[in-house]
Amino acid sequence: MKSTLLLGTRKGLIAYRFQNGKWTMESCSFEGVPISIAYADPRNGTWWACQDHGHWGVKLQRSKDRGKSWEEVTAPAYPEGEEVKDGMPATTRYLWAMAHGGKNYTSRLWIGTDPGGLFVSEDEGNSFQLVESLWQHPTRKEGWFGGGRDLPGIHSIVVDPRNEDHIHIGISCAGVFETTDAGKSWAIRNKGMNADFLPDPTVETGFDPHIVVAAPSNPDMLWQQNHCGIFRSTDAGKNWIDVSEADGPARFGFALAVAGDNPDQAWVAPADSDVNRTAIQSALVICRTDDGGKTWKQLRNGLPQESCFDIVYRHALVNDSNAVVFGTTTGNLFFSPDRGEHWQVINNYLPMIYSVQFAE
Amino acid sequence: MVLVKFTYALKRFFPKLADTKVDGKTISAILQEIEARHPGVTKYVLDDQGRLRQHVNIFIDGVMIKDRTKLTDPFLENSEIYIMQALSGG
C-alpha cells in the first residue's frame, strides 16, 4: 500500500501519512480554500491543487516538495470569444479532473473542466490549451447539459497506459467519449447506456456518468457509476452492460474504484436515489463485486449503521493493493486494510471531502 | 492620478498589494497597471473573457460600477477606486 493519502476538501488540501500502523495528518495546505481535486503525479511526485476560490475563480497550484511550498501556475482558461452556448461566454468555473499523460509523454497533463472543456498541457503544466476538437464537437452546444453542476463538466479522464493517445473521458451530462489520437478526434461511447431521466432515452448524448474508471490490470475493462446505475464494458467502451443490483443498494451513487490487480473486482458507495442523495436507510455501506458485477457484497463492518447522512463524492473512493479508502460529504474518512471487509475511522472531523488519492 | 485600494482578502495571495496611485484612464487600463506590478492579480478579479468575476465588485468613489462586462464606467482624475469581494459563503 502506498503510504500517503491526498485529500481535496472544502477547506484545504490535506495529506495523511501511514506510519507505525496508523494514518496521521502530515499537512494541510491552503487552509480554508476549497480544493476540487488534490492530485499527485505518480511520474514525478509533483502535487497539484485544483482550487475553487469562489470569489476569485479557479486557480492551479503545484508543489515539488510534498506541499511544503507551492507555486501558482496559470489555470486553464477559455480563449477569448468562446461560448458555452450562444450568447453565454465561456470561463473556467471548476477544475473537475486531472490526469497525467503517461510515461511516453512526460510533460503532458490533462485537466477536465466545467463548462465542458478539456485542456492539455505539453510543458508540465506551465500552460494549458483547450482541446478544440472536443470543444467544437457537433453535439456539444445542443446535446450536452449540466448534471452534477449547472453546466456540462468533464470529471473523468482515463488514459490507456498501453497507448497513451487512447483516452476515454466522462462528461456530465453527455456521456463517455473516446479518442485514439490524443484528442484530435472523438467517438461517442454510450451504447448500452440508460438515460431514463430524458424524454427520449435513445439519444446519442445526454447521459450522466458520475465517474468512469478503467481496470489497471486490463484497461479495456471500463466501469462507470452512472446516474442510472452501474455499468461495465469489456471492450473499451464500445458496449456497456448494466450490472446494478435489481433490489440491493448497489445502483445509485457517485464513486467507483476498481481493484488494481483484478478487473472484475470493484467497489461502489451507494446512495439513496437521485431524489434524496443520502446514506441508505441512515446507514453507510460500501458494496464490492468480485465477479464483474454479477453479484455485490455489502461491506458494513466498522461503518456507522444509524443516524448517518454521509454520501461519497465521485473522486473520493480509492483502492491500492488490499487497502480501500473513502471520504464523505460530512468529513468522515474511512480506511479498510482488507478490501472492505473491515473499516477503521481515520478522522470524523474533516471538511467535506471532494477527492482522495493514494500517493507515494 | 486615481488611488486604487484593495480588499484585505486579496492580500492573502498578493502580500505586497497596497494602496496604489495609477495613471490609467479606464478601469481596464488601471487593472493592467496593477497587473504589471503584481503579475496574476487580474486573473483573480476578471474571468477568462475579461468580465468582472461574479462575486467581485469595483467601487468608484463609493458607487458600484454598472458595466461588469467591458468595465467602461467613467471616473474623475482624483477618484478613489476600491476592489472588493462579496461577503458570502460558509
Coordinates of C-alpha atoms in Angstrom, one line a residue:
Chain A
M1 CA 0.0 0.0 0.0
K2 CA 1.2 3.5 -0.8
S3 CA 1.8 5.4 2.3
T4 CA 0.3 8.8 1.5
L5 CA -3.3 10.0 1.1
L6 CA -4.0 13.3 -0.6
L7 CA -7.4 14.8 0.1
G8 CA -9.1 17.6 -1.7
T9 CA -11.6 19.1 0.8
R10 CA -13.9 22.1 1.1
K11 CA -11.3 23.7 3.4
G12 CA -7.9 22.8 2.0
L13 CA -5.6 20.1 0.7
I14 CA -4.9 17.6 3.4
A15 CA -2.2 15.0 3.4
Y16 CA -2.1 11.9 5.5
R17 CA 0.8 9.5 6.1
F18 CA 0.7 5.9 7.2
Q19 CA 3.3 5.5 9.9
N20 CA 3.7 3.0 12.7
G21 CA 0.5 1.2 11.7
K22 CA -1.8 4.3 11.6
W23 CA -2.7 7.2 9.4
T24 CA -1.6 10.6 10.7
M25 CA -2.2 14.0 9.3
E26 CA 1.0 15.2 7.7
S27 CA 0.0 18.6 6.5
C28 CA -2.8 21.0 5.4
S29 CA -2.2 23.3 2.6
F30 CA -4.4 26.3 1.6
E31 CA -6.5 26.1 4.8
G32 CA -9.9 27.5 4.1
V33 CA -9.7 27.2 0.3
P34 CA -11.9 24.6 -1.5
I35 CA -9.8 22.1 -3.3
S36 CA -11.8 20.3 -6.0
I37 CA -9.1 17.9 -6.8
A38 CA -5.8 17.1 -5.0
Y39 CA -3.6 15.2 -7.4
A40 CA -0.2 13.6 -7.1
D41 CA 1.5 12.9 -10.4
P42 CA 3.0 9.4 -9.9
R43 CA 5.6 10.0 -12.6
N44 CA 7.5 12.7 -10.7
G45 CA 5.8 13.1 -7.3
T46 CA 4.5 16.6 -8.1
W47 CA 1.4 17.5 -6.1
W48 CA -1.3 19.6 -7.7
A49 CA -4.1 21.5 -6.1
C50 CA -7.1 22.5 -8.2
Q51 CA -8.6 25.4 -6.3
D52 CA -12.1 26.7 -6.4
H53 CA -11.8 30.1 -4.7
G54 CA -15.4 31.0 -5.5
H55 CA -14.9 34.8 -5.4
W56 CA -11.5 34.8 -7.2
G57 CA -12.1 32.0 -9.7
V58 CA -10.3 28.7 -10.1
K59 CA -6.6 28.5 -9.6
L60 CA -4.0 25.9 -10.1
Q61 CA -1.0 25.3 -7.7
R62 CA 1.8 22.8 -7.8
S63 CA 4.3 21.6 -5.2
K64 CA 7.5 19.7 -5.8
D65 CA 8.3 19.2 -2.1
R66 CA 5.2 17.4 -0.7
G67 CA 3.3 20.6 0.0
K68 CA 6.0 22.5 1.9
S69 CA 6.0 25.2 -0.8
W70 CA 3.6 25.9 -3.7
E71 CA 3.8 27.7 -7.0
E72 CA 0.7 29.1 -8.7
V73 CA 0.6 28.3 -12.4
T74 CA -1.8 29.7 -14.9
A75 CA -5.1 27.8 -14.7
P76 CA -6.8 26.5 -17.8
A77 CA -8.7 29.5 -19.4
Y78 CA -11.0 29.6 -22.4
P79 CA -9.8 31.6 -25.4
E80 CA -11.4 35.0 -26.0
G81 CA -14.8 34.7 -27.6
E82 CA -15.5 31.1 -26.8
E83 CA -19.1 30.4 -25.7
V84 CA -20.8 27.6 -23.7
K85 CA -24.0 28.3 -25.6
D86 CA -24.8 31.0 -28.0
G87 CA -24.6 34.3 -26.0
M88 CA -23.0 32.6 -22.9
P89 CA -19.3 33.4 -22.7
A90 CA -17.1 30.5 -21.6
T91 CA -15.0 30.9 -18.5
T92 CA -13.4 28.1 -16.4
R93 CA -15.8 27.5 -13.5
Y94 CA -14.3 24.4 -11.9
L95 CA -11.4 22.0 -12.4
W96 CA -13.0 18.6 -12.1
A97 CA -10.5 16.0 -13.3
M98 CA -6.7 15.8 -13.6
A99 CA -4.6 13.0 -15.2
H100 CA -1.0 12.7 -16.3
G101 CA -0.3 12.0 -20.0
G102 CA 1.7 8.8 -19.4
K103 CA 5.2 7.6 -19.4
N104 CA 5.8 8.3 -23.1
Y105 CA 4.6 11.9 -22.7
T106 CA 6.4 13.0 -19.6
S107 CA 5.4 16.7 -20.0
R108 CA 1.8 16.1 -20.8
L109 CA -1.1 16.7 -18.3
W110 CA -4.9 16.7 -18.9
I111 CA -7.5 18.7 -17.0
G112 CA -11.3 18.5 -17.3
T113 CA -13.4 21.5 -16.5
D114 CA -16.9 22.9 -16.1
P115 CA -18.2 24.2 -18.5
G116 CA -17.1 21.1 -20.6
G117 CA -13.7 22.0 -21.9
L118 CA -10.8 19.5 -21.9
F119 CA -7.4 21.1 -21.5
V120 CA -4.0 19.7 -22.3
S121 CA -0.5 20.8 -21.2
E122 CA 2.6 19.7 -23.1
D123 CA 5.0 21.6 -20.8
E124 CA 4.5 20.0 -17.4
G125 CA 1.6 22.3 -16.6
N126 CA 3.2 25.6 -17.2
S127 CA 0.4 26.3 -19.7
F128 CA -2.8 24.6 -20.8
Q129 CA -4.6 24.7 -24.1
L130 CA -8.2 24.0 -24.8
V131 CA -8.7 20.8 -26.9
E132 CA -10.5 22.4 -29.7
S133 CA -11.7 19.2 -31.4
L134 CA -13.8 18.3 -28.4
W135 CA -15.0 21.8 -27.7
Q136 CA -16.1 22.1 -31.3
H137 CA -17.8 18.7 -31.3
P138 CA -21.1 19.0 -33.1
T139 CA -23.0 17.5 -30.2
R140 CA -21.7 19.9 -27.5
K141 CA -23.8 23.1 -27.7
E142 CA -27.2 21.3 -28.1
G143 CA -26.5 17.8 -26.7
W144 CA -24.6 18.5 -23.5
F145 CA -26.0 20.0 -20.4
G146 CA -25.5 20.3 -16.7
G147 CA -25.8 17.4 -14.3
G148 CA -23.6 17.3 -11.2
R149 CA -23.1 21.0 -11.9
D150 CA -25.0 23.8 -13.6
L151 CA -23.1 23.4 -16.8
P152 CA -21.5 20.4 -18.5
G153 CA -18.4 19.2 -16.9
I154 CA -15.6 16.7 -17.5
H155 CA -14.9 14.7 -14.3
S156 CA -13.2 11.6 -15.7
I157 CA -10.0 11.3 -17.8
V158 CA -8.8 7.7 -18.4
V159 CA -5.5 7.4 -20.2
D160 CA -4.7 3.9 -21.6
P161 CA -1.2 3.0 -20.3
R162 CA -0.7 0.7 -23.3
N163 CA -1.3 3.6 -25.8
E164 CA -1.3 7.0 -24.2
D165 CA -3.0 8.6 -27.2
H166 CA -6.0 6.5 -26.3
I167 CA -8.2 8.2 -23.8
H168 CA -11.7 8.0 -22.5
I169 CA -13.4 10.9 -20.8
G170 CA -16.6 11.1 -18.8
I171 CA -18.9 14.2 -19.2
S172 CA -21.9 15.1 -17.0
C173 CA -24.1 15.3 -18.9
A174 CA -23.1 14.0 -22.3
G175 CA -21.6 10.6 -21.6
V176 CA -18.4 8.8 -22.5
F177 CA -16.2 10.0 -25.4
E178 CA -13.1 8.2 -26.7
T179 CA -10.1 9.4 -28.7
T180 CA -7.4 7.2 -30.2
D181 CA -5.3 10.2 -31.5
A182 CA -4.6 12.2 -28.3
G183 CA -7.7 14.3 -28.8
K184 CA -7.6 15.1 -32.5
S185 CA -10.9 13.3 -33.0
W186 CA -13.6 11.8 -30.8
A187 CA -16.1 8.9 -30.8
I188 CA -19.2 8.8 -28.6
R189 CA -19.2 5.6 -26.5
N190 CA -22.7 5.4 -24.9
K191 CA -24.0 2.2 -26.5
G192 CA -26.0 0.2 -23.9
M193 CA -26.4 3.1 -21.5
N194 CA -29.6 4.3 -20.0
A195 CA -30.7 7.9 -19.6
D196 CA -34.2 7.4 -18.1
F197 CA -34.3 11.0 -16.9
L198 CA -34.6 12.2 -20.5
P199 CA -37.8 12.4 -22.6
D200 CA -36.0 10.4 -25.3
P201 CA -33.7 7.9 -23.7
T202 CA -32.3 6.8 -27.1
V203 CA -30.3 9.9 -27.6
E204 CA -26.7 9.9 -28.7
T205 CA -25.5 12.2 -25.9
G206 CA -27.1 13.4 -22.6
F207 CA -26.0 10.5 -20.4
D208 CA -24.8 11.1 -16.9
P209 CA -21.7 9.1 -16.0
H210 CA -20.8 10.1 -12.4
I211 CA -17.3 8.6 -12.8
V212 CA -15.5 6.4 -15.4
V213 CA -12.7 4.2 -14.3
A214 CA -10.5 1.6 -16.2
A215 CA -9.2 -1.5 -14.6
P216 CA -5.5 -1.0 -14.2
S217 CA -4.8 -4.7 -14.9
N218 CA -6.8 -4.6 -18.1
P219 CA -7.6 -1.1 -19.5
D220 CA -10.2 -2.5 -21.9
M221 CA -12.4 -3.2 -18.8
L222 CA -14.2 0.1 -18.1
W223 CA -16.5 0.7 -15.3
Q224 CA -18.8 3.6 -14.7
Q225 CA -21.0 4.6 -11.8
N226 CA -23.8 6.4 -13.7
H227 CA -26.8 8.4 -12.6
C228 CA -28.9 5.5 -13.8
G229 CA -26.9 2.6 -12.4
I230 CA -23.6 0.8 -12.5
F231 CA -22.3 -0.1 -15.9
R232 CA -19.3 -2.1 -17.2
S233 CA -17.7 -2.5 -20.6
T234 CA -15.3 -5.3 -21.6
D235 CA -14.4 -3.8 -25.0
A236 CA -13.0 -0.4 -24.1
G237 CA -16.4 1.3 -24.0
K238 CA -17.9 0.1 -27.3
N239 CA -20.7 -1.6 -25.4
W240 CA -21.9 -1.1 -21.9
I241 CA -23.8 -3.5 -19.7
D242 CA -25.9 -2.6 -16.7
V243 CA -24.5 -4.5 -13.7
S244 CA -26.6 -2.8 -11.0
E245 CA -28.3 -4.8 -8.3
A246 CA -32.0 -5.2 -9.1
D247 CA -33.1 -5.0 -5.4
G248 CA -29.9 -4.2 -3.4
P249 CA -28.3 -0.9 -2.8
A250 CA -25.6 -1.1 -5.5
R251 CA -27.3 1.1 -8.0
F252 CA -27.3 4.9 -7.5
G253 CA -24.1 6.6 -6.3
F254 CA -21.2 8.7 -7.4
A255 CA -17.9 6.9 -6.7
L256 CA -16.4 3.7 -8.0
A257 CA -13.0 2.1 -7.6
V258 CA -11.6 -0.9 -9.5
A259 CA -9.0 -3.2 -7.9
G260 CA -5.5 -2.7 -9.2
D261 CA -4.9 -6.4 -9.6
N262 CA -8.4 -7.7 -10.7
P263 CA -10.5 -6.2 -13.4
D264 CA -13.6 -8.0 -12.0
Q265 CA -13.3 -6.5 -8.6
A266 CA -14.8 -3.1 -7.9
W267 CA -16.2 -1.0 -5.1
V268 CA -19.1 1.4 -5.1
A269 CA -20.5 3.7 -2.5
P270 CA -24.3 3.5 -2.8
A271 CA -26.6 6.5 -2.0
D272 CA -30.3 6.6 -1.6
S273 CA -31.7 7.6 -5.0
D274 CA -31.1 10.7 -7.0
V275 CA -34.1 12.3 -5.2
N276 CA -32.6 12.0 -1.7
R277 CA -28.8 11.6 -2.1
T278 CA -28.3 10.4 1.5
A279 CA -27.0 7.3 3.1
I280 CA -29.2 4.3 2.5
Q281 CA -31.6 3.9 5.4
S282 CA -29.4 6.1 7.5
A283 CA -26.5 3.6 7.3
L284 CA -23.2 3.8 5.4
V285 CA -22.5 0.9 3.1
I286 CA -19.8 0.1 0.6
C287 CA -20.6 -2.6 -2.0
R288 CA -18.0 -4.8 -3.7
T289 CA -18.2 -7.2 -6.6
D290 CA -15.7 -9.9 -7.2
D291 CA -17.2 -11.2 -10.3
G292 CA -17.5 -8.3 -12.7
G293 CA -20.8 -7.1 -11.3
K294 CA -22.8 -10.3 -11.4
T295 CA -23.1 -10.1 -7.6
W296 CA -22.5 -7.5 -5.0
K297 CA -21.5 -7.9 -1.3
Q298 CA -22.4 -5.3 1.3
L299 CA -19.5 -4.2 3.4
R300 CA -20.6 -2.5 6.7
N301 CA -18.3 -3.8 9.4
G302 CA -17.0 -0.7 11.2
L303 CA -19.1 1.8 9.3
P304 CA -21.9 3.8 11.0
Q305 CA -25.2 2.0 10.8
E306 CA -27.6 4.5 12.2
S307 CA -28.3 8.3 12.1
C308 CA -25.9 8.7 9.2
F309 CA -26.2 11.1 6.3
D310 CA -22.9 10.6 4.6
I311 CA -22.5 10.0 0.9
V312 CA -19.3 9.7 -1.1
Y313 CA -18.4 12.1 -3.9
R314 CA -17.1 10.7 -7.3
H315 CA -13.4 11.2 -6.7
A316 CA -13.4 10.1 -3.1
L317 CA -13.2 6.3 -3.1
V318 CA -9.9 4.6 -4.0
N319 CA -8.1 1.3 -3.8
D320 CA -4.4 0.4 -3.6
S321 CA -3.3 -3.2 -3.0
N322 CA -5.6 -4.5 -0.3
A323 CA -6.4 -1.0 1.0
V324 CA -9.6 0.9 0.3
V325 CA -10.2 4.4 1.5
F326 CA -13.1 6.7 1.1
G327 CA -14.0 10.2 2.3
T328 CA -17.6 11.5 2.8
T329 CA -19.6 14.7 2.3
T330 CA -19.7 15.1 6.1
G331 CA -16.0 14.9 6.6
N332 CA -15.5 11.3 7.6
L333 CA -12.5 9.4 6.3
F334 CA -12.5 5.6 6.4
F335 CA -9.8 3.0 5.8
S336 CA -10.0 -0.7 5.1
P337 CA -6.8 -2.8 5.2
D338 CA -8.7 -5.9 3.7
R339 CA -10.6 -4.8 0.6
G340 CA -13.5 -3.5 2.6
E341 CA -14.2 -6.4 4.9
H342 CA -13.4 -4.2 7.9
W343 CA -13.3 -0.5 8.2
Q344 CA -11.5 1.9 10.5
V345 CA -12.1 5.6 11.1
I346 CA -9.2 7.8 10.1
N347 CA -10.9 11.1 11.1
N348 CA -14.5 12.0 11.8
Y349 CA -13.9 15.8 11.8
L350 CA -12.7 16.7 8.4
P351 CA -14.3 19.2 6.0
M352 CA -16.5 17.9 3.2
I353 CA -14.2 15.6 1.1
Y354 CA -14.1 16.0 -2.7
S355 CA -11.2 13.8 -3.7
V356 CA -9.0 11.1 -2.3
Q357 CA -5.8 9.7 -3.9
F358 CA -3.1 7.2 -2.8
A359 CA 0.4 8.6 -3.4
E360 CA 3.9 7.6 -2.6
Chain B
M1 CA -3.9 60.0 -10.7
V2 CA -6.5 57.7 -9.1
L3 CA -6.0 55.9 -5.9
V4 CA -6.7 52.1 -6.1
K5 CA -7.5 50.3 -2.9
F6 CA -7.9 46.5 -2.4
T7 CA -9.8 44.2 -0.1
Y8 CA -7.6 42.6 2.5
A9 CA -8.8 39.2 1.1
L10 CA -6.6 39.7 -2.0
K11 CA -3.6 40.3 0.2
R12 CA -3.5 36.7 1.1
F13 CA -2.5 35.9 -2.4
F14 CA -0.6 39.1 -3.1
P15 CA 1.0 40.1 0.1
K16 CA 2.7 43.2 -1.4
L17 CA -0.6 44.6 -2.6
A18 CA -1.1 48.1 -1.2
D19 CA -3.0 51.3 -2.0
T20 CA -1.6 52.4 -5.3
K21 CA -1.8 55.6 -7.4
V22 CA -2.0 54.9 -11.1
D23 CA -2.5 56.9 -14.3
G24 CA -5.0 54.8 -16.2
K25 CA -7.9 56.5 -17.9
T26 CA -10.2 53.4 -17.8
I27 CA -10.8 50.6 -15.4
S28 CA -9.1 48.2 -17.8
A29 CA -6.0 50.4 -18.1
I30 CA -5.9 50.7 -14.3
L31 CA -6.0 46.9 -13.9
Q32 CA -3.3 46.5 -16.5
E33 CA -1.0 48.8 -14.5
I34 CA -1.8 46.8 -11.3
E35 CA -1.1 43.6 -13.2
A36 CA 2.3 44.8 -14.3
R37 CA 3.2 45.4 -10.6
H38 CA 1.6 42.2 -9.3
P39 CA 1.5 39.6 -12.1
G40 CA -1.5 37.4 -11.9
V41 CA -3.8 39.7 -9.9
T42 CA -6.2 40.4 -12.7
K43 CA -7.0 36.7 -13.0
Y44 CA -8.4 37.0 -9.6
V45 CA -10.6 40.0 -10.4
L46 CA -11.6 39.2 -14.0
D47 CA -12.7 35.9 -15.7
D48 CA -11.4 34.3 -18.8
Q49 CA -13.3 36.7 -21.0
G50 CA -12.3 39.8 -19.1
R51 CA -15.5 40.3 -17.3
L52 CA -15.6 41.2 -13.6
R53 CA -16.0 37.9 -11.6
Q54 CA -19.4 37.3 -10.2
H55 CA -18.5 37.9 -6.6
V56 CA -16.1 40.7 -7.1
N57 CA -17.1 44.4 -7.0
I58 CA -15.4 47.6 -8.0
F59 CA -16.5 50.9 -6.5
I60 CA -15.7 54.3 -7.9
D61 CA -15.9 56.9 -5.1
G62 CA -18.2 54.7 -3.2
V63 CA -20.5 53.8 -6.1
M64 CA -20.5 50.3 -7.5
I65 CA -19.7 50.1 -11.2
K66 CA -22.5 49.2 -13.6
D67 CA -20.7 47.8 -16.6
R68 CA -19.3 44.5 -15.4
T69 CA -18.5 43.2 -18.9
K70 CA -16.5 45.9 -20.6
L71 CA -15.6 48.0 -17.5
T72 CA -16.5 51.3 -19.1
D73 CA -17.7 53.2 -16.1
P74 CA -16.2 56.7 -16.0
F75 CA -14.3 58.3 -13.2
L76 CA -12.5 61.5 -12.2
E77 CA -8.8 62.3 -12.2
N78 CA -8.7 62.1 -8.5
S79 CA -11.2 59.3 -7.9
E80 CA -10.8 56.5 -5.4
I81 CA -11.3 53.0 -6.8
Y82 CA -11.9 50.2 -4.4
I83 CA -11.7 46.5 -5.4
M84 CA -13.5 44.1 -3.1
Q85 CA -15.3 40.8 -2.9
A86 CA -18.7 39.8 -1.8
L87 CA -19.0 38.6 1.7
S88 CA -20.6 35.2 1.3
G89 CA -20.1 31.5 1.8
G90 CA -19.5 29.3 4.8

